[in-house]
mmCIF file of C-alpha atoms in Angstrom:
data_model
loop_
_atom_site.group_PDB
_atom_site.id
_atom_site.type_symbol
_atom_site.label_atom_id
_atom_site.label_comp_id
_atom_site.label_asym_id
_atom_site.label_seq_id
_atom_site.Cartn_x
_atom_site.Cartn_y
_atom_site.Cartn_z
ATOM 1 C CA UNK A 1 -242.056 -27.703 -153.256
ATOM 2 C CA UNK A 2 -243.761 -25.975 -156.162
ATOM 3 C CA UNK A 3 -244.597 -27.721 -159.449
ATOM 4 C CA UNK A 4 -243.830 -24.608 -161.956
ATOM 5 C CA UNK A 5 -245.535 -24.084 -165.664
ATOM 6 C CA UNK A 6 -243.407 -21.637 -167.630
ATOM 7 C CA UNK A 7 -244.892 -20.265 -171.299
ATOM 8 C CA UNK A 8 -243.055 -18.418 -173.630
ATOM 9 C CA UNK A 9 -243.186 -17.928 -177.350
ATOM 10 C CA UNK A 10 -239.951 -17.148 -177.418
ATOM 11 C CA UNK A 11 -237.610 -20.670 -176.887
ATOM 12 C CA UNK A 12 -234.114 -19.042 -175.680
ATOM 13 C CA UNK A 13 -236.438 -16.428 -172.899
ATOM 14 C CA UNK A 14 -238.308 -19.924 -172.254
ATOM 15 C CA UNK A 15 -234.848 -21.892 -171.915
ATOM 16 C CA UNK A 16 -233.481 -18.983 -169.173
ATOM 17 C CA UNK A 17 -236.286 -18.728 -167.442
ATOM 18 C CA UNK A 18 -236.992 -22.902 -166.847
ATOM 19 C CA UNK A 19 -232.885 -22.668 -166.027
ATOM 20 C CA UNK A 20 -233.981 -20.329 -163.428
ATOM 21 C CA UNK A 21 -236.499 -21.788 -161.837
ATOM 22 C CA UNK A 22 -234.564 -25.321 -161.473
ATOM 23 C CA UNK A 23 -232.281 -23.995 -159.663
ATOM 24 C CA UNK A 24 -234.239 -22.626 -156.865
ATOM 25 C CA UNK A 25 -234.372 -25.438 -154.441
ATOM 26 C CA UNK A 26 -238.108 -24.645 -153.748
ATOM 27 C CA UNK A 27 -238.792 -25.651 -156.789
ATOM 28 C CA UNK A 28 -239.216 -28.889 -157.431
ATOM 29 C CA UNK A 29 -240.224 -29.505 -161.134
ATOM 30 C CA UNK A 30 -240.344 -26.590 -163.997
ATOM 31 C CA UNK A 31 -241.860 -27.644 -167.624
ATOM 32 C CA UNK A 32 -241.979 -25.342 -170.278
ATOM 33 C CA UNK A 33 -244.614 -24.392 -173.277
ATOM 34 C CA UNK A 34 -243.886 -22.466 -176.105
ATOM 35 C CA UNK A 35 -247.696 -20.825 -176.506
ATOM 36 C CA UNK A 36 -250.649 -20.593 -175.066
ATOM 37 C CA UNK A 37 -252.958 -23.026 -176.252
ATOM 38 C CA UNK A 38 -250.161 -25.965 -174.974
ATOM 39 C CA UNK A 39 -250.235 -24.308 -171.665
ATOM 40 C CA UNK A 40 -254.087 -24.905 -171.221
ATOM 41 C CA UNK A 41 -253.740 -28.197 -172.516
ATOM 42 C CA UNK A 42 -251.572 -28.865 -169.584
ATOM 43 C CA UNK A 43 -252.990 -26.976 -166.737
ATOM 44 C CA UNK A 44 -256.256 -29.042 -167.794
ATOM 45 C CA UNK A 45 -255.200 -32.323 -167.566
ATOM 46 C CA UNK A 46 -253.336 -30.846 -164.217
ATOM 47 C CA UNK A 47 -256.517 -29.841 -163.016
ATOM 48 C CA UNK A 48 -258.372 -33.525 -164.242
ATOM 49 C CA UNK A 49 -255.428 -35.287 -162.425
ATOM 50 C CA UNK A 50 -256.272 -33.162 -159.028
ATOM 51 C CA UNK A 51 -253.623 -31.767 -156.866
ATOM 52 C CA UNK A 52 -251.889 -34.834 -156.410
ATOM 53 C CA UNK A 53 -251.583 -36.230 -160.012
ATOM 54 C CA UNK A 54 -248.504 -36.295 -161.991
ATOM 55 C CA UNK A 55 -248.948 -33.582 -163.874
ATOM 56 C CA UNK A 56 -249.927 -31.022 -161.082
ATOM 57 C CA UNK A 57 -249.450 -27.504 -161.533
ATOM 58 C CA UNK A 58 -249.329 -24.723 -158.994
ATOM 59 C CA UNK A 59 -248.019 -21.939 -160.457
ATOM 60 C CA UNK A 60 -248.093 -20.468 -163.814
ATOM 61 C CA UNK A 61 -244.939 -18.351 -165.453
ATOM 62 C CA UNK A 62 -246.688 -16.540 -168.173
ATOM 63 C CA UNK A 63 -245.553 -14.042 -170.648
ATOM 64 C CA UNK A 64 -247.703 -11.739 -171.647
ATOM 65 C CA UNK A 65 -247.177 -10.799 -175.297
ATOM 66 C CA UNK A 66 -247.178 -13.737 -177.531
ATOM 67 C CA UNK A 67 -248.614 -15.257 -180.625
ATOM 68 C CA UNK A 68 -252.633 -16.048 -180.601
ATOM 69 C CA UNK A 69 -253.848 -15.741 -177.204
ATOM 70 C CA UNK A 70 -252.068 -13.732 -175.118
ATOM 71 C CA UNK A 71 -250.865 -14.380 -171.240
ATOM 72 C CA UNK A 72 -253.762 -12.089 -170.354
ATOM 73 C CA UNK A 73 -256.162 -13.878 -172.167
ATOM 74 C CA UNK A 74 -254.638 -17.186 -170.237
ATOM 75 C CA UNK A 75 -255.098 -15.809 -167.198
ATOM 76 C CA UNK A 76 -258.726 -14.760 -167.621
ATOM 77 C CA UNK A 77 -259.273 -18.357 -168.536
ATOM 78 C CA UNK A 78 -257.558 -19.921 -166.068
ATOM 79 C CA UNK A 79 -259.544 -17.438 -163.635
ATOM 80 C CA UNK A 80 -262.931 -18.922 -164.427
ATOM 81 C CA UNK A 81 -261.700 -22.884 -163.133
ATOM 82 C CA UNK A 82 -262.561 -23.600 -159.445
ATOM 83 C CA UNK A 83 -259.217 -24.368 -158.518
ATOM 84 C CA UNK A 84 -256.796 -22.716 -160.594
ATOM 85 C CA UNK A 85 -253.167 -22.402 -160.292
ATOM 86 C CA UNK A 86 -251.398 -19.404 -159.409
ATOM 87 C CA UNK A 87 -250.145 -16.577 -162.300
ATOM 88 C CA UNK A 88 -247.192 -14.580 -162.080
ATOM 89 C CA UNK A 89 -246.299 -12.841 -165.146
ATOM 90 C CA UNK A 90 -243.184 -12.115 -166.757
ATOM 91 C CA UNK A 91 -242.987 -9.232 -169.959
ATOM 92 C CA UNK A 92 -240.732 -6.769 -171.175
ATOM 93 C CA UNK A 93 -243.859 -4.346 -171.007
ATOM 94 C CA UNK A 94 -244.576 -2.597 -167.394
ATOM 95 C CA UNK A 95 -247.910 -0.919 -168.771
ATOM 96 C CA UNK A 96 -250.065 -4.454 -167.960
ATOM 97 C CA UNK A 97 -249.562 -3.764 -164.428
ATOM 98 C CA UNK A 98 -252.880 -2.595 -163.610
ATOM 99 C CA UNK A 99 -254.822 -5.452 -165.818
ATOM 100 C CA UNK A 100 -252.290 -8.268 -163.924
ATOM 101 C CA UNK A 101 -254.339 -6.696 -160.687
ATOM 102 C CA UNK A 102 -257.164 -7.305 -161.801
ATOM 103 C CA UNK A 103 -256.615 -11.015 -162.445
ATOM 104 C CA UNK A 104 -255.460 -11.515 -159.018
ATOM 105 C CA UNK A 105 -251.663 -12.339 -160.024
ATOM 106 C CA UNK A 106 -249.138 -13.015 -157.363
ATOM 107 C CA UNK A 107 -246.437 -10.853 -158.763
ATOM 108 C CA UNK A 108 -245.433 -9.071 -162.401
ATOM 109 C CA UNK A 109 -241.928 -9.539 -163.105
ATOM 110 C CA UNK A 110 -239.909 -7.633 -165.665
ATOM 111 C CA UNK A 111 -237.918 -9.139 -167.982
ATOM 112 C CA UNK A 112 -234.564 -9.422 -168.651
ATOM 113 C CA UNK A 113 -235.570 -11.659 -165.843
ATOM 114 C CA UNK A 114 -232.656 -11.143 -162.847
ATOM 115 C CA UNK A 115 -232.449 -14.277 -160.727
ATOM 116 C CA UNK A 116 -232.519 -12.563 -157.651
ATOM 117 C CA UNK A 117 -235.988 -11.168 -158.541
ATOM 118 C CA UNK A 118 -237.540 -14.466 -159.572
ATOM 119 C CA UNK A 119 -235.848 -15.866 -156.527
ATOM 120 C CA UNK A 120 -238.546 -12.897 -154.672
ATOM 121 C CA UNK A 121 -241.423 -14.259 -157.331
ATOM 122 C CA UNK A 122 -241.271 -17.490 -155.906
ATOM 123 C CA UNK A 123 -240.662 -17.010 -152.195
ATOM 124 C CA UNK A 124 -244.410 -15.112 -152.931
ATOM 125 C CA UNK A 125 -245.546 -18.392 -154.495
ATOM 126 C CA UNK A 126 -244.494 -20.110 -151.400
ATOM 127 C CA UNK A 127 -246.323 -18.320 -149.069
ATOM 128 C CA UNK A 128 -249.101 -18.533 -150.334
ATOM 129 C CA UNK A 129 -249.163 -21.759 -151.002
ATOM 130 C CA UNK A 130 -247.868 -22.446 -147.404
ATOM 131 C CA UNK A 131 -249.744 -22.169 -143.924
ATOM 132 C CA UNK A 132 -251.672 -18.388 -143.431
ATOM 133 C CA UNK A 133 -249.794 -15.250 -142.180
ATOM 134 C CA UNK A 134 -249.142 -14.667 -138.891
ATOM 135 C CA UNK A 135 -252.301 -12.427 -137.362
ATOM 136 C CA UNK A 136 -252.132 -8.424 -137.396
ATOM 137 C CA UNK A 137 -250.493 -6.471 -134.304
ATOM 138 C CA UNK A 138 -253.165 -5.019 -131.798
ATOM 139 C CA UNK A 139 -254.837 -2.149 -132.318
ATOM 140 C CA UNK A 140 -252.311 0.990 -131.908
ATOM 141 C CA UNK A 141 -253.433 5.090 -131.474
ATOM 142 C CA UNK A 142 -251.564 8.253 -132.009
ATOM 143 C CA UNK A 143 -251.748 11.075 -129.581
ATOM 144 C CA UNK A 144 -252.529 14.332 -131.217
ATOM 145 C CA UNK A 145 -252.700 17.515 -129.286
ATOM 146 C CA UNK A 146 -256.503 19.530 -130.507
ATOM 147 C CA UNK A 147 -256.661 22.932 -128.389
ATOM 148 C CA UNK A 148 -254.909 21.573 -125.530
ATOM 149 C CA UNK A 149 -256.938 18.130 -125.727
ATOM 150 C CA UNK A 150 -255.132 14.899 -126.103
ATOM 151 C CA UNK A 151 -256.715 13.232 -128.419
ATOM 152 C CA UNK A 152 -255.764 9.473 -129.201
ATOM 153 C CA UNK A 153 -256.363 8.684 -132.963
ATOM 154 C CA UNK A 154 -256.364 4.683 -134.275
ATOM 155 C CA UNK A 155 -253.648 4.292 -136.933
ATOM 156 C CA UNK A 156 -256.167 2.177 -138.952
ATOM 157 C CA UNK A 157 -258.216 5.347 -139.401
ATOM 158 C CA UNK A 158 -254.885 6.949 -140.579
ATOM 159 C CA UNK A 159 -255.534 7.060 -144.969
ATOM 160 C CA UNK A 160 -252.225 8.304 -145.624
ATOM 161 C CA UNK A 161 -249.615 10.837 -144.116
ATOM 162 C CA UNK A 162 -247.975 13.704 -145.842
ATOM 163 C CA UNK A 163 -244.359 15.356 -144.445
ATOM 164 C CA UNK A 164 -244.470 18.513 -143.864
ATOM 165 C CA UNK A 165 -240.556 19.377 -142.125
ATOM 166 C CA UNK A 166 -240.179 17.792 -139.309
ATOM 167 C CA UNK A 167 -243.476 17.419 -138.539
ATOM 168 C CA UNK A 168 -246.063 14.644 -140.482
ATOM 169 C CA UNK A 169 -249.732 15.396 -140.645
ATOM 170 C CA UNK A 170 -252.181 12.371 -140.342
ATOM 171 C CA UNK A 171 -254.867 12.532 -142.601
ATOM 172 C CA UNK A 172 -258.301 10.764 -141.682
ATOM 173 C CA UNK A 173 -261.510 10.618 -142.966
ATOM 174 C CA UNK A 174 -262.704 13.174 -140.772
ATOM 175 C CA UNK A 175 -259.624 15.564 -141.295
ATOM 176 C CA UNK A 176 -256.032 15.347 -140.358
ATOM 177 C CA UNK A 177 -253.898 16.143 -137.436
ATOM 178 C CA UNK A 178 -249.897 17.407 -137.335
ATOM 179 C CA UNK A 179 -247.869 15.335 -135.004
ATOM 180 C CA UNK A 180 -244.211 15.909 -134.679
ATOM 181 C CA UNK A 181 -242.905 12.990 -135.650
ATOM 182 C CA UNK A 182 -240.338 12.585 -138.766
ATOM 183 C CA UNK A 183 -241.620 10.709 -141.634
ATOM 184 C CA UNK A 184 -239.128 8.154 -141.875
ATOM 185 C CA UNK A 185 -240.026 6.883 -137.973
ATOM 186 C CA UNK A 186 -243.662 6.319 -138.600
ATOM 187 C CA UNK A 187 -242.413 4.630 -141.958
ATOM 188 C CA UNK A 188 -240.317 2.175 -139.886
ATOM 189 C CA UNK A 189 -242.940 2.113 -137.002
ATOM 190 C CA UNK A 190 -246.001 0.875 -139.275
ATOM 191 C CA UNK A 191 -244.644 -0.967 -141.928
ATOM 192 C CA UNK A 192 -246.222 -4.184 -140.283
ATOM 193 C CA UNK A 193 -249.369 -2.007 -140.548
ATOM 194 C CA UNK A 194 -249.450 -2.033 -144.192
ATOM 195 C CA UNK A 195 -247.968 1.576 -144.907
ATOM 196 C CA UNK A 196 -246.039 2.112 -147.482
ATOM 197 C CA UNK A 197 -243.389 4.759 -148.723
ATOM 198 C CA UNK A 198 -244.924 6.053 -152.156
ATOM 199 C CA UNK A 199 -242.737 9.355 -152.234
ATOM 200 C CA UNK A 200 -240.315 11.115 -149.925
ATOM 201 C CA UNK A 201 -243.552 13.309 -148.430
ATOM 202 C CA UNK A 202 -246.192 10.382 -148.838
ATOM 203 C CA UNK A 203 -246.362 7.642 -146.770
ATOM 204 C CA UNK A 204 -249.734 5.784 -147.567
ATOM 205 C CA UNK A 205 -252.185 2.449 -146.139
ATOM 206 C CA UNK A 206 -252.014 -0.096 -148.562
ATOM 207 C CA UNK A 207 -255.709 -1.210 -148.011
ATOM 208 C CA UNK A 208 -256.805 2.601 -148.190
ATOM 209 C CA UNK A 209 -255.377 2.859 -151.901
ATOM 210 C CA UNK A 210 -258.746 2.895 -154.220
ATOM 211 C CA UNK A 211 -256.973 3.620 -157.489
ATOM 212 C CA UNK A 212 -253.540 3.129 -159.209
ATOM 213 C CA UNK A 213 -252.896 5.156 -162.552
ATOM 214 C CA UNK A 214 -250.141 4.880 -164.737
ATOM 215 C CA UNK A 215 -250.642 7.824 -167.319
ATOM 216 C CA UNK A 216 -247.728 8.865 -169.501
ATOM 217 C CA UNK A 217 -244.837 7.591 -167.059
ATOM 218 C CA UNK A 218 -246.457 8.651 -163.974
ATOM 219 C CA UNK A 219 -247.702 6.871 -161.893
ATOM 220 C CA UNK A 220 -250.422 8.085 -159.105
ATOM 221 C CA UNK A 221 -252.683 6.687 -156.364
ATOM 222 C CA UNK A 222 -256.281 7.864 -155.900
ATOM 223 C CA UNK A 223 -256.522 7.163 -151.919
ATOM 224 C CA UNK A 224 -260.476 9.082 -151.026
ATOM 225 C CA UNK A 225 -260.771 11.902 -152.553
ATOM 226 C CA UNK A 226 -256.531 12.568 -152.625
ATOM 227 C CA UNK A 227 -254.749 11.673 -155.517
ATOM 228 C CA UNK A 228 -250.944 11.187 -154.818
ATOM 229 C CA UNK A 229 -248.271 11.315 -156.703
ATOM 230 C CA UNK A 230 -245.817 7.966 -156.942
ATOM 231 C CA UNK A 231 -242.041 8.707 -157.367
ATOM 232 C CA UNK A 232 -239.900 6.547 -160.106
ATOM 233 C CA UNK A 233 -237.736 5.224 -157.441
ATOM 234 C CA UNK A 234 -241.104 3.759 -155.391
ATOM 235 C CA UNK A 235 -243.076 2.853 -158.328
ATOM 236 C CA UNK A 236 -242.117 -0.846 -158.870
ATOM 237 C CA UNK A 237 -241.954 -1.469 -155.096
ATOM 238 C CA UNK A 238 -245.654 -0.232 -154.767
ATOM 239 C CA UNK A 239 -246.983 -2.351 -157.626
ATOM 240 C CA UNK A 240 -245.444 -5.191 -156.431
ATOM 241 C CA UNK A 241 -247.122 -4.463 -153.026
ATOM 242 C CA UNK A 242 -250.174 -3.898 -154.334
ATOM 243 C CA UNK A 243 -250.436 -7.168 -156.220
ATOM 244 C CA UNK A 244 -249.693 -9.487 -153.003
ATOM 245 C CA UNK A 245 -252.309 -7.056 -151.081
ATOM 246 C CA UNK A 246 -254.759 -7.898 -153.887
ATOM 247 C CA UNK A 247 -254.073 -11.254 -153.900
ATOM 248 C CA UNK A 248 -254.567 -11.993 -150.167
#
């Protein structure tokens, strides 16, 4: 059961959101601050108290664009305590996406705030919070034909794969290799492997991706020297992604 800080300059965004959050039974209490210098003054005697005091906190709700310090500049803070509670932001603006990876947050959610994706927010709260993820599948390799030569390649060396009909080509750090195999079936196959769907001819390792860019309302992926292009449609899906991957 989490014990929830929400902060919000605004009072009737603050009021919704705390409404929210009590009502999702793995909640189990939600306060509310109206800025950020009443949030610290909470999460520190939270973090005085220890884990099991009173006045606990686990996870911060934080806006990002308010009065005086902003949710950013909370979460920088909050980053420097030995044991500090969990962020998940919550704006009207998607363009702090790439700063809210950088401070490690849980998730980034957009407002108007829809219950069902809070609901998704806090389920990522929970497990995190609950016992560790279940270990990694065993190793798994490809068969690619070279010359007549079966060679067998390990899908962790696989960066990212690109469709080309109805064949995909695997590319490695070494080079790539054409395998006829749709898309869409190594999508479903390794999903559990981390790979993710960034564009209808991209399918792409999370751990692999060394760059996300968000340039004009485009959005692209540096993954070695290969810089992919992010579709509208996967954008928010990949962020999201990319957050919990950070934050593990």
């Amino acid at each position: 059961m989490l014990r929830v800080l929400a902060v919000d300059d605004e009072k009737p965004a603050l009021e919704e959101l705390l409404y929210l959050l009590r009502s999702d039974p793995r909640v189990r209490s939600a306060e509310g601050a109206t800025d950020a210098t009443e949030a610290l003054r909470r999460i520190g005697r939270a973090l005085e108290a220890g884990p099991d005091g009173d006045e606990a906190v686990d996870v911060v709700f934080l806006d990002i664009h308010m009065a005086g310090l902003t949710g950013l500049d909370v979460a920088r803070l909050l980053a420097g305590f030995a044991r500090p509670p969990l962020v998940v932001f919550v704006t009207a603006h998607e363009g702090f996406a790439v700063q809210a990876f950088d401070l490690k947050a849980v998730d980034y959610v957009l407002k108007p705030v829809r219950k069902e994706r809070l609901a998704e927010a806090v389920r990522r709260v929970s497990d995190l919070a609950g016992p560790a993820p279940a270990a990694q599948p065993p190793a798994e390799q490809i068969p690619v034909e070279l010359g007549g030569v079966t060679r067998f390649v390990p899908v962790d060396d696989i960066a990212y794969v690109e469709a080309q009909g109805d064949y995909a080509r695997l590319h490695t750090d070494e080079g790539s290799h054409l395998v006829r195999i749709p898309l869409s079936t190594l999508e479903e196959r390794w999903a559990a492997r981390g790979f993710v769907r960034i564009h209808r001819s991209h399918l792409v390792a999370l751990g692999r991706i060394d760059e996300l860019r968000l340039d004009g309302g485009a959005t692209t992926v540096r993954v070695g020297s290969a810089e992919l292009s992010v579709s509208r449609r996967h954008a928010r899906q990949l962020r999201d992604l990319l957050m919990r991957h950070v934050r593990a």
